[in-house]
Amino acid sequence: MGTHLDARIEDGIAILSFATQPAHQPNTFNDATIGEFEETIRPLFADPDVRGIVITSSKPDFIVGADLQMLAGARALPRATFFERVRRMQLLLRDLERCGKPVVAAINGTAVGGGFELALACHVRVAADLPAIRVGLPEVKLGLLPGAGGTQRMPRLIGIREALGLITQGKTIPVGKAAALGLIHEVVPADQLLARAVARARELEQAVQPWDVKGFRVPGGEVHSPGGFETFTGGNAMITKETWGNYPAPRLAADAVYHGLQLPIDQGLKIEARNFVELAYDPKTAGMIRTLFFGMSEAKRLKTRPKSVPIKSYSSIGVIGAGLMGHGIAHAAAINGVEVVLLDVDAKAAETGKERIGAILTEAVRKGRLSESDAKAALARVHPTAEYERLTGCQLVIEAVFEKRELKNSVIERVEAAIAPDAIVGSNTSTLPISGLARASKRPDRFIGLHFFSPVQKMPLVEVILGEQTSEATLAEALDLVKAIGKTPIVVRDGRGFFTSRVFGTYVTEGVGMLAEGVRPALIDNAGRLAGMPMGALTVADMVNIDLSHKIRQQTKADLGDAYQPQPADGVIDFMVERGRYGQKTNAGFFDYQDGGKRLWPELTTHFPPAERQPELEAIERRLLHIQAIETLRCMEEGVVQRPQDADVGSILGWGFCPFYGGIASYIDYVGAARLLAECEALAREHGPRFAPPELLKSMAAEGRALYQ
């Protein structure tokens, strides 16, 4: 990546403006950028004609942090070498704040990560009054911590309590809030930013940071003050509660703050650098960066979209079914400027769907996420109806009716009779094979699966499923819609349960099946959380509804016949359904639900008595994660998923699989093929063929190969 740093001197004030290359990407720090910055600014420190320095950007953003491609190669270097690279930036910023001349940051756009750390090292920070600007230190969200002084300067500016929360949660905040906290000195109209920054550089008489003044004390109390003790005690408890001990970055960030603030800042910076290097060499961090930054970015940019197909813009779509999924899809389209024909069995049901969309919009307004005018405009784009003729003119129609093949077939036929020959029909099915549903279509090349996740307004993933005859143009145009309505797609090939439902289902059924083995239900659920899953398997079973799991299994058995392989969970599911314990919707499942809370059904251990000897926690965690790994490898072997990136993005966004590994494919690589093979062979001997390793895993182990090369 090339760099460009424009430097000019106007009446004694040097103005440095960042514009790294390529031009279409925001400013980032890498070795070349840091080198040019250092070569440009150090001579200014000694130049007698320069009375002050202003640092800004000629791009819409200020600086958005480090170039993560640079960090990707860190593990190839000796730790000592990488430590010195981290220290280089730290020492440069220390020299900047001790140069004796006023240095002012003119924050014209978003300043996060290393960009905000540069700003914190400046004596004055002036920001443009623009609502889109965010500032902060979000590094922990990628498994890292601020490495250019952020853990040391922020608490010394605003106190431990406020800084610790911002750093360990990776929060970014608008400039108004940053100013209220004391992180920014002044917020001015955007067209006055540079002039005001220059004026501040002229006005500042003493260019020294507070922590370099003799007798400095941390605002709000030192580490060992009563307030500091309370903050770190509560902060560590909160980190443990939120991360379940699985994310090292928040813990090491808090460690850098705790130990660093007991020392002069120069020693504190060394502690920060040491902790930063420790995280940079952690393979979990590599997986998080690869998926949460690069993988997500590629998915959002539609990197795998067929390039030969012109990009399609959407003005109108149709959604069949105004229930939970249907009105959620309609909301996503309407909020992003697309007109929606929302169709249901009768006008009342369709109107009810629109009312639910209105409730979602009202809540967004209440929370300040949406203006009233935008909410009103979005709701006006939703057109409820019971008439299929209203679909004429829709460029794409998504059916979101119940998971019954006969019903979906009937809907598909009626939709195709109403829409243009080149319009696309998408099915929001989570289990039924797309190629089978496409048999009801007269144009299977324009038929595709679009699997949304519930609740649609919160879940960003759409699983785009290719049927046997889905054309390349249909895929490309469907991806265009997913992007247009603000969702993130992965592309998979057809198969029962596709990828997300198929793999996530193994987690739930493995946990439910353990009840039949005599594993205590609390142990099952807690083991899932401790392993890194967002919810325990029994909790999930109640949320998705036990009777739905029963219906899906019945349909699967009918479709597969003798090929169906019984699972240990089958008997447990049948037992619960027979007793009408369907889950949350009936306030009775594996848990009882009352007064807004839940507790395990007291009779559960009566019907499924716990064994005298319970398995080790680690053994349960291994089963719950390995069963998902094995099913993922089967999906890849069968061609359902063709890229580990899609498996990782889909697993994190689809069911929240352990983001600290980087997703399910990264988990497989983290464990290693040889170890995973040996452990799954042992699990297969003890628990059955569902753990039998696929040939793909065997070949990976034999060749010493990983999914990511």
XYZ file of C-alpha atoms in Angstrom:
709
model
C 0.000 0.000 0.000
C 1.433 3.385 -0.964
C 1.297 6.392 1.294
C 0.857 10.088 0.931
C 1.227 12.695 3.644
C 0.732 16.270 2.531
C 2.756 18.709 4.648
C 2.713 22.474 4.355
C 3.671 25.346 6.636
C 1.412 28.392 6.897
C 2.645 31.293 9.009
C 4.559 29.051 11.403
C 1.936 26.290 11.703
C 2.732 22.999 9.983
C -0.374 21.232 8.637
C -0.014 17.493 8.019
C -2.806 15.828 6.079
C -3.047 12.035 5.755
C -4.133 10.462 2.456
C -2.898 6.870 2.335
C -3.279 4.793 -0.806
C -5.338 3.348 -2.388
C -7.460 6.453 -2.594
C -10.834 4.697 -2.183
C -9.902 3.192 1.200
C -9.740 5.035 4.543
C -6.438 6.044 6.119
C -4.677 3.284 8.031
C -1.336 2.855 9.749
C 1.154 0.355 8.337
C 4.953 0.207 8.212
C 5.092 2.544 5.216
C 2.593 5.022 6.679
C 4.366 5.115 10.022
C 7.724 5.520 8.286
C 6.556 8.468 6.183
C 4.822 10.053 9.168
C 7.997 9.787 11.217
C 10.199 11.149 8.408
C 7.827 14.083 7.949
C 7.144 15.091 11.528
C 10.505 14.647 13.262
C 12.195 17.501 11.334
C 9.300 19.748 12.377
C 10.130 19.179 16.035
C 13.518 20.841 15.513
C 12.538 23.451 12.919
C 12.693 26.901 14.597
C 10.279 28.309 12.015
C 7.534 25.887 13.094
C 5.579 27.077 16.158
C 2.886 24.410 16.096
C 1.598 21.370 14.231
C -1.917 20.402 13.082
C -2.655 16.796 12.040
C -5.722 16.073 9.914
C -6.909 14.045 6.913
C -7.855 14.878 3.345
C -10.192 11.876 3.239
C -13.687 11.635 4.767
C -12.267 9.684 7.725
C -9.405 10.777 9.976
C -7.477 7.515 10.551
C -9.258 4.203 11.213
C -6.442 2.269 12.850
C -3.799 -0.199 11.820
C -3.671 -1.989 8.494
C -4.548 -5.486 9.665
C -2.703 -7.027 6.730
C 0.434 -5.808 8.487
C -0.536 -7.679 11.649
C -1.299 -10.841 9.684
C 2.419 -11.383 9.149
C 3.358 -10.680 12.763
C 3.550 -14.313 13.810
C 6.242 -14.962 11.201
C 8.551 -12.547 13.050
C 10.443 -13.220 16.279
C 8.493 -11.796 19.195
C 11.320 -9.449 20.099
C 11.304 -7.993 16.596
C 7.569 -7.448 16.609
C 7.746 -5.948 20.100
C 10.184 -3.341 18.784
C 7.803 -2.540 15.913
C 5.053 -1.847 18.419
C 7.413 0.242 20.510
C 8.400 2.287 17.454
C 4.956 3.847 17.217
C 4.732 4.285 20.976
C 8.086 6.097 21.112
C 7.188 8.288 18.139
C 4.005 9.439 19.876
C 5.920 10.066 23.102
C 8.352 12.259 21.189
C 5.397 14.046 19.583
C 3.827 14.968 22.906
C 7.191 16.021 24.394
C 8.435 18.002 21.372
C 7.748 21.308 23.119
C 5.429 22.564 20.378
C 1.614 22.475 20.375
C 0.281 19.542 18.365
C -3.430 19.664 17.517
C -5.556 16.883 16.024
C -8.182 18.220 13.616
C -10.560 15.239 13.589
C -12.556 15.614 10.390
C -13.948 12.068 10.338
C -13.990 8.775 12.195
C -10.886 8.251 14.344
C -10.617 4.780 15.827
C -7.862 2.449 16.977
C -4.421 3.775 16.141
C -5.977 6.883 14.625
C -7.561 7.874 17.923
C -4.398 6.908 19.789
C -2.536 9.435 17.633
C -5.172 12.011 18.512
C -4.838 11.214 22.229
C -1.112 11.925 21.997
C -1.842 15.410 20.614
C -2.082 18.263 23.099
C -5.453 19.410 21.755
C -8.223 17.551 19.926
C -10.731 19.506 17.858
C -13.499 17.573 16.067
C -15.971 18.412 13.328
C -19.584 18.486 14.450
C -20.782 15.649 12.226
C -23.168 12.938 13.520
C -21.435 10.190 11.524
C -18.050 10.627 13.225
C -17.137 7.978 15.777
C -14.077 7.893 17.995
C -12.720 5.210 20.282
C -10.575 2.131 20.728
C -12.422 -0.917 19.321
C -9.394 -3.256 19.181
C -10.764 -5.851 21.642
C -13.514 -6.700 19.149
C -10.799 -8.194 16.933
C -8.987 -9.963 19.756
C -6.399 -7.196 20.246
C -5.897 -4.226 22.558
C -4.796 -0.633 21.883
C -1.055 -0.828 21.214
C -0.074 2.799 20.595
C -0.720 4.143 24.078
C -4.513 3.982 24.268
C -4.631 1.949 27.485
C -2.367 4.515 29.157
C -3.563 7.874 27.859
C -7.330 7.420 27.943
C -7.585 6.624 31.705
C -5.079 9.365 32.491
C -7.383 11.794 30.663
C -10.846 10.796 31.876
C -10.279 8.466 34.812
C -10.229 4.714 35.216
C -13.972 4.085 35.512
C -15.007 5.588 32.177
C -11.881 4.509 30.294
C -11.930 0.879 31.416
C -15.447 0.364 30.081
C -14.677 1.991 26.742
C -11.440 0.024 26.271
C -12.530 -3.449 27.429
C -15.826 -3.294 25.505
C -14.303 -1.723 22.400
C -16.904 1.037 22.336
C -16.854 3.866 19.822
C -18.784 7.028 20.624
C -19.927 10.211 18.843
C -17.802 13.325 19.223
C -20.368 15.051 21.456
C -20.121 12.323 24.060
C -16.344 12.212 23.679
C -16.225 15.949 24.407
C -18.462 15.535 27.459
C -16.086 12.872 28.789
C -13.029 15.045 28.196
C -11.536 13.080 25.305
C -12.087 15.969 22.869
C -11.475 19.608 23.725
C -13.776 21.266 21.224
C -16.452 20.365 18.648
C -16.894 22.902 15.851
C -18.776 23.172 12.526
C -17.018 21.108 9.867
C -16.245 24.114 7.672
C -14.438 25.778 10.585
C -12.439 22.761 11.734
C -9.056 23.470 10.201
C -9.125 27.175 11.009
C -10.023 26.439 14.620
C -7.311 23.778 14.920
C -4.715 26.226 13.602
C -5.943 28.851 16.050
C -5.644 26.400 18.950
C -2.076 25.625 17.881
C -1.285 29.354 17.996
C -3.075 29.943 21.301
C -1.597 27.101 23.348
C 1.127 28.515 25.545
C 2.341 25.334 27.265
C 2.592 22.218 25.081
C 2.721 19.537 27.744
C 0.497 16.589 28.522
C -1.092 16.363 31.990
C 0.802 13.165 32.832
C 4.124 14.863 32.155
C 3.420 17.525 34.767
C 5.022 16.876 38.147
C 2.519 15.711 40.737
C -0.002 14.376 38.187
C -2.790 12.223 39.579
C -5.258 10.088 37.641
C -8.677 11.833 37.565
C -11.196 10.188 39.850
C -8.641 8.266 41.877
C -5.576 6.084 41.477
C -5.656 2.309 40.973
C -5.471 1.576 44.710
C -7.942 4.242 45.763
C -11.390 3.119 46.970
C -12.838 4.153 43.593
C -10.104 2.348 41.677
C -10.555 -0.815 43.728
C -14.298 -0.736 43.104
C -13.819 -0.120 39.369
C -11.392 -2.986 38.798
C -13.367 -5.395 40.990
C -16.570 -4.650 39.125
C -14.799 -4.445 35.768
C -13.184 -7.845 36.113
C -16.495 -9.375 37.183
C -18.206 -7.826 34.164
C -15.498 -9.091 31.799
C -15.901 -12.621 33.173
C -19.686 -12.416 32.911
C -19.609 -11.170 29.328
C -16.791 -13.354 27.996
C -17.099 -16.500 30.139
C -13.297 -16.449 30.184
C -13.036 -17.166 26.469
C -11.764 -13.791 25.223
C -8.254 -12.873 26.416
C -8.227 -9.359 24.915
C -10.509 -7.595 27.445
C -8.624 -9.220 30.331
C -5.198 -8.211 29.011
C -6.438 -4.708 28.207
C -7.627 -4.324 31.803
C -4.288 -5.753 32.942
C -2.431 -3.065 30.967
C -4.568 -0.334 32.532
C -4.214 -1.760 36.054
C -0.443 -2.245 36.039
C 0.390 0.642 33.720
C -1.328 3.283 35.826
C 0.765 2.341 38.844
C 3.906 3.346 36.933
C 5.151 6.360 34.980
C 3.607 6.391 31.514
C 6.813 5.268 29.792
C 6.823 2.069 31.825
C 3.082 1.652 31.348
C 3.559 1.761 27.580
C 5.963 -1.183 27.805
C 3.316 -3.199 29.639
C 0.796 -2.314 26.954
C 3.228 -3.367 24.196
C 3.965 -6.662 25.930
C 0.252 -7.511 26.230
C -0.386 -6.410 22.648
C 2.317 -8.771 21.339
C 0.935 -11.634 23.427
C -2.455 -11.218 21.749
C -0.995 -10.708 18.278
C 0.685 -14.138 18.494
C -2.423 -15.911 19.793
C -3.909 -18.113 17.014
C -7.385 -17.179 18.255
C -6.649 -13.547 17.440
C -5.534 -14.535 13.956
C -8.840 -16.323 13.450
C -10.855 -13.369 14.753
C -9.078 -10.878 12.489
C -9.355 -13.157 9.479
C -13.116 -13.643 9.905
C -14.455 -10.651 11.808
C -12.552 -8.162 9.668
C -11.503 -9.655 6.349
C -14.156 -12.369 6.006
C -17.044 -10.112 6.983
C -15.765 -7.350 4.727
C -15.503 -9.691 1.742
C -19.002 -11.041 2.359
C -20.503 -7.553 2.571
C -18.681 -6.481 -0.591
C -20.010 -9.576 -2.430
C -16.503 -10.705 -3.329
C -17.722 -14.015 -4.772
C -20.539 -12.455 -6.815
C -20.360 -13.436 -10.521
C -18.614 -10.489 -12.159
C -20.122 -10.952 -15.615
C -23.673 -10.128 -14.454
C -24.640 -6.423 -14.357
C -25.482 -5.122 -10.885
C -29.234 -4.996 -10.307
C -30.929 -2.221 -8.338
C -34.257 -2.929 -6.618
C -37.262 -0.691 -6.303
C -39.983 -3.235 -5.453
C -40.138 -6.756 -4.008
C -42.860 -9.010 -2.702
C -42.998 -11.016 0.526
C -45.480 -13.861 0.954
C -46.415 -14.445 4.570
C -46.667 -11.592 7.086
C -45.701 -13.667 10.117
C -42.506 -13.497 12.154
C -40.128 -14.034 9.240
C -42.204 -12.344 6.545
C -42.755 -9.034 8.288
C -39.093 -9.070 9.371
C -37.945 -9.392 5.756
C -40.389 -6.697 4.672
C -39.043 -4.387 7.387
C -35.448 -4.912 6.210
C -36.416 -3.975 2.660
C -38.597 -0.996 3.574
C -36.057 0.551 5.926
C -33.552 0.444 3.073
C -35.751 2.233 0.574
C -37.383 -0.705 -1.233
C -41.159 -0.837 -1.803
C -42.689 -4.072 -0.429
C -45.907 -5.861 -1.305
C -46.670 -7.844 1.886
C -49.141 -10.630 1.102
C -50.932 -13.026 3.419
C -54.017 -15.265 3.358
C -56.327 -12.331 4.078
C -56.119 -8.566 4.347
C -56.307 -8.630 8.149
C -53.265 -10.895 8.467
C -51.322 -8.697 6.058
C -52.308 -5.543 7.961
C -51.219 -7.190 11.212
C -47.826 -7.788 9.628
C -47.564 -4.100 8.742
C -48.546 -3.162 12.297
C -45.695 -5.302 13.617
C -43.309 -3.519 11.275
C -44.633 -0.246 12.675
C -43.872 -1.448 16.195
C -40.276 -2.264 15.227
C -39.865 1.183 13.680
C -41.394 2.898 16.711
C -38.958 1.121 19.004
C -36.049 2.213 16.796
C -37.240 5.818 17.053
C -37.579 5.522 20.829
C -33.985 4.327 21.104
C -32.716 7.123 18.885
C -31.655 4.818 16.050
C -34.121 6.253 13.549
C -35.814 9.588 12.989
C -39.607 9.799 13.030
C -39.664 10.971 9.412
C -37.531 8.008 8.267
C -39.734 5.601 10.215
C -42.873 7.066 8.633
C -41.346 6.834 5.151
C -40.306 3.217 5.707
C -43.768 2.184 6.890
C -45.330 3.878 3.864
C -43.289 1.580 1.614
C -45.106 -1.507 2.984
C -48.268 -2.386 1.033
C -50.334 -5.146 2.717
C -52.634 -7.240 0.544
C -54.228 -10.644 0.062
C -54.230 -10.400 -3.736
C -51.486 -12.081 -5.747
C -52.195 -9.729 -8.639
C -50.565 -6.949 -6.601
C -47.228 -8.707 -7.105
C -47.104 -7.565 -10.715
C -44.071 -5.345 -11.080
C -42.143 -6.910 -8.180
C -38.595 -7.699 -9.281
C -38.166 -10.478 -6.717
C -40.643 -12.274 -4.474
C -39.715 -14.137 -1.286
C -42.050 -16.762 0.100
C -41.890 -17.023 3.904
C -44.785 -19.379 4.665
C -44.797 -22.437 6.938
C -42.300 -25.248 6.358
C -44.781 -27.440 4.489
C -43.782 -28.506 1.003
C -47.345 -28.614 -0.339
C -48.084 -25.100 0.898
C -44.858 -23.700 -0.511
C -45.489 -25.395 -3.853
C -48.926 -23.815 -4.092
C -47.515 -20.371 -3.230
C -44.733 -20.685 -5.804
C -47.218 -21.509 -8.569
C -49.454 -18.543 -7.713
C -46.503 -16.146 -7.468
C -45.114 -17.137 -10.853
C -48.527 -16.627 -12.450
C -48.480 -13.010 -11.291
C -44.912 -11.793 -11.838
C -42.818 -10.979 -14.900
C -40.909 -13.813 -16.629
C -37.534 -12.409 -15.556
C -38.494 -11.843 -11.895
C -36.847 -14.038 -9.253
C -38.627 -16.272 -6.748
C -36.809 -16.833 -3.462
C -37.717 -19.283 -0.719
C -37.064 -18.471 2.919
C -36.861 -22.092 3.958
C -34.495 -23.311 6.640
C -34.717 -27.051 5.977
C -36.457 -28.028 2.727
C -34.069 -28.608 -0.217
C -34.281 -25.828 -2.790
C -34.025 -28.160 -5.768
C -37.094 -30.013 -4.505
C -39.092 -26.818 -4.119
C -37.918 -25.668 -7.552
C -39.826 -28.568 -9.110
C -42.987 -26.535 -8.511
C -41.494 -23.715 -10.560
C -41.852 -23.296 -14.305
C -38.507 -21.469 -14.384
C -36.167 -23.188 -11.904
C -33.240 -21.165 -13.231
C -34.864 -18.092 -11.600
C -35.523 -19.869 -8.302
C -33.173 -19.538 -5.310
C -33.085 -20.019 -1.552
C -32.901 -16.941 0.673
C -32.696 -18.155 4.261
C -33.140 -15.271 6.711
C -32.651 -15.625 10.464
C -34.943 -14.648 13.311
C -35.432 -11.970 14.447
C -34.701 -10.572 10.997
C -34.296 -6.977 12.209
C -31.388 -8.061 14.432
C -29.804 -10.964 12.550
C -27.508 -9.826 9.702
C -26.992 -13.135 7.861
C -28.768 -14.408 4.763
C -27.884 -17.889 3.564
C -28.175 -17.818 -0.236
C -28.839 -21.354 -1.476
C -28.223 -22.510 -5.034
C -30.616 -25.061 -6.461
C -29.513 -27.547 -9.118
C -30.750 -25.255 -11.905
C -30.264 -21.803 -10.339
C -28.556 -19.604 -12.925
C -25.485 -17.453 -12.373
C -27.538 -14.335 -13.123
C -30.108 -15.292 -10.484
C -27.364 -15.769 -7.900
C -25.784 -12.411 -8.713
C -29.073 -10.521 -8.614
C -30.154 -12.219 -5.384
C -26.865 -11.163 -3.790
C -27.533 -7.622 -4.973
C -30.836 -7.645 -3.094
C -29.227 -8.998 0.087
C -26.700 -6.176 -0.007
C -29.360 -3.589 -0.833
C -31.389 -4.443 2.277
C -28.359 -4.273 4.560
C -27.711 -7.975 5.138
C -24.556 -10.082 4.863
C -24.720 -13.137 2.576
C -22.939 -16.443 2.334
C -23.459 -18.702 -0.679
C -24.038 -22.439 -0.183
C -25.227 -25.280 -2.335
C -28.389 -27.257 -1.868
C -28.826 -29.977 0.721
C -31.100 -30.833 3.613
C -30.701 -28.134 6.232
C -28.171 -26.430 3.938
C -25.259 -25.343 6.118
C -26.446 -23.270 9.079
C -29.510 -25.269 10.124
C -27.728 -28.537 9.503
C -24.644 -27.766 11.582
C -26.340 -25.796 14.338
C -28.888 -28.575 14.652
C -26.140 -30.959 15.731
C -25.321 -28.725 18.700
C -28.923 -28.720 19.877
C -29.557 -32.424 19.335
C -26.256 -33.407 20.960
C -27.156 -31.407 24.052
C -30.729 -32.723 24.190
C -29.485 -36.272 23.631
C -27.222 -36.011 26.671
C -30.338 -35.931 28.859
C -31.081 -39.489 27.786
C -27.545 -40.446 28.860
C -28.128 -39.104 32.365
C -26.149 -35.875 32.088
C -27.541 -33.210 34.404
C -29.467 -30.551 32.438
C -27.741 -27.629 34.201
C -24.376 -29.120 33.299
C -25.409 -29.432 29.637
C -26.499 -25.810 29.347
C -23.612 -24.348 31.308
C -21.069 -26.394 29.364
C -22.383 -24.913 26.128
C -21.966 -21.377 27.443
C -18.504 -22.105 28.834
C -17.481 -23.593 25.495
C -18.318 -20.261 23.864
C -21.827 -20.744 22.505
C -24.251 -17.847 23.105
C -26.836 -20.126 24.737
C -27.031 -23.613 26.144
C -28.492 -26.362 23.955
C -31.622 -26.841 26.083
C -32.283 -23.099 26.095
C -32.001 -23.032 22.309
C -34.329 -26.015 21.963
C -36.973 -24.135 23.945
C -36.466 -20.965 21.906
C -36.861 -22.606 18.489
C -39.781 -24.658 19.889
C -39.550 -28.359 20.579
C -42.612 -29.207 18.523
C -41.017 -27.547 15.485
C -37.952 -29.756 15.935
C -40.341 -32.709 16.101
C -42.112 -31.692 12.857
C -38.831 -31.166 11.021
C -37.649 -34.623 12.118
C -40.909 -36.186 10.996
C -40.550 -34.554 7.563
C -36.921 -35.674 7.361
C -37.851 -39.254 8.240
C -40.582 -39.229 5.603
C -38.190 -37.911 2.969
C -35.251 -40.180 3.795
C -37.112 -43.363 4.685
C -34.699 -46.141 5.645
C -31.743 -43.801 5.208
C -32.776 -41.805 8.285
C -30.360 -42.320 11.181
C -32.001 -42.119 14.628
C -30.439 -39.708 17.105
C -30.234 -39.918 20.918
C -32.340 -36.748 21.105
C -35.291 -38.319 19.262
C -36.798 -40.022 22.313
C -36.396 -36.920 24.465
C -38.113 -34.722 21.853
C -40.988 -37.223 21.491
C -41.415 -37.323 25.286
C -41.611 -33.518 25.551
C -44.063 -33.177 22.654
C -46.339 -35.870 24.085
C -46.609 -33.806 27.267
C -47.287 -30.566 25.418
C -44.036 -29.010 26.569
C -43.165 -27.187 23.367
C -40.819 -24.550 24.760
C -41.071 -20.823 25.284
C -44.265 -20.397 23.262
C -46.160 -22.528 25.815
C -44.081 -21.300 28.794
C -43.157 -24.922 29.330
C -40.269 -26.855 27.826
C -37.004 -27.958 29.342
C -37.512 -24.801 31.398
C -40.566 -23.315 33.057
C -41.160 -19.666 32.154
C -42.944 -17.306 34.503
C -42.714 -13.707 35.676
C -40.167 -12.896 32.994
C -37.714 -15.516 34.249
C -37.013 -19.192 33.768
C -35.944 -22.234 35.751
C -35.308 -25.811 34.806
C -38.455 -27.947 34.839
C -38.269 -29.664 38.245
C -39.587 -32.957 36.865
C -36.897 -33.133 34.163
C -34.530 -35.077 36.378
C -37.384 -37.364 37.430
C -38.034 -38.446 33.854
C -34.358 -38.372 32.893
C -32.532 -39.395 36.078
C -28.938 -38.120 36.304
C -26.247 -40.764 36.235
C -24.312 -41.238 39.457
C -21.076 -40.308 37.718
C -21.221 -37.172 35.610
C -18.831 -36.535 32.692
C -16.088 -33.950 33.017
C -17.021 -30.448 31.919
C -14.253 -30.432 29.307
C -15.587 -33.667 27.800
C -19.055 -32.162 27.349
C -17.623 -28.986 25.816
C -15.567 -31.093 23.399
C -18.615 -33.068 22.277
C -20.724 -29.936 21.739
C -18.075 -28.244 19.584
C -16.622 -31.284 17.821
C -20.039 -32.452 16.599
C -20.400 -29.110 14.822
C -16.887 -29.395 13.404
C -17.576 -32.860 12.004
C -20.830 -31.761 10.372
C -19.091 -28.725 8.878
C -16.446 -30.948 7.333
C -19.185 -33.172 5.904
C -20.804 -30.087 4.375
C -17.484 -29.108 2.818
C -16.833 -32.637 1.587
C -20.266 -32.690 -0.078
C -19.758 -29.254 -1.616
C -22.555 -27.601 0.366
C -19.959 -25.115 1.628
C -17.014 -24.537 -0.646
C -14.942 -21.980 1.237
C -13.869 -21.914 4.895
C -14.560 -18.166 4.890
C -18.257 -18.841 4.243
C -18.349 -21.439 7.007
C -16.781 -18.997 9.453
C -18.962 -16.005 8.565
C -22.083 -18.161 8.481
C -21.379 -19.826 11.823
C -20.723 -16.551 13.649
C -23.582 -14.541 12.144
C -25.988 -17.470 11.860
C -25.805 -19.072 15.292
C -23.057 -17.237 17.181
C -20.450 -19.978 17.092
C -17.490 -19.019 19.315
C -16.312 -15.767 17.660
C -13.077 -15.947 19.663
C -11.963 -18.817 17.406
C -12.990 -16.947 14.265
C -15.860 -19.342 13.492
C -16.296 -23.066 12.950
C -13.698 -23.507 10.172
C -11.134 -21.567 12.185
C -11.989 -23.774 15.171
C -11.148 -26.839 13.093
C -7.781 -25.330 12.215
C -7.227 -24.231 15.824
C -7.728 -27.779 17.098
C -5.732 -29.203 14.192
C -6.726 -32.003 11.837
C -4.650 -34.718 13.522
C -5.971 -33.997 17.007
C -9.564 -33.555 15.802
C -9.354 -36.877 13.949
C -8.080 -38.755 16.991
C -10.619 -37.228 19.353
C -13.561 -37.805 17.011
C -12.551 -41.412 16.442
C -12.624 -41.847 20.222
C -16.003 -40.108 20.443
C -17.383 -42.332 17.663
C -16.331 -45.448 19.574
C -18.020 -44.180 22.732
C -21.087 -42.360 21.403
C -21.812 -43.623 17.921
C -21.285 -43.012 14.186
C -22.450 -39.394 14.259
C -18.865 -38.585 15.313
C -17.294 -40.716 12.570
C -14.654 -38.545 10.836
C -15.334 -37.818 7.148
C -12.715 -38.605 4.515
C -11.878 -34.914 4.231
C -10.650 -34.836 7.818
C -8.661 -38.020 7.333
C -6.898 -36.612 4.284
C -6.204 -33.316 6.039
C -4.627 -35.158 8.959
C -2.560 -37.404 6.689
C -1.256 -34.465 4.665
C -0.801 -32.088 7.604
C -3.204 -29.727 5.869
C -5.534 -27.035 7.254
C -8.684 -25.495 5.806
C -6.882 -22.155 5.584
C -3.552 -22.539 3.794
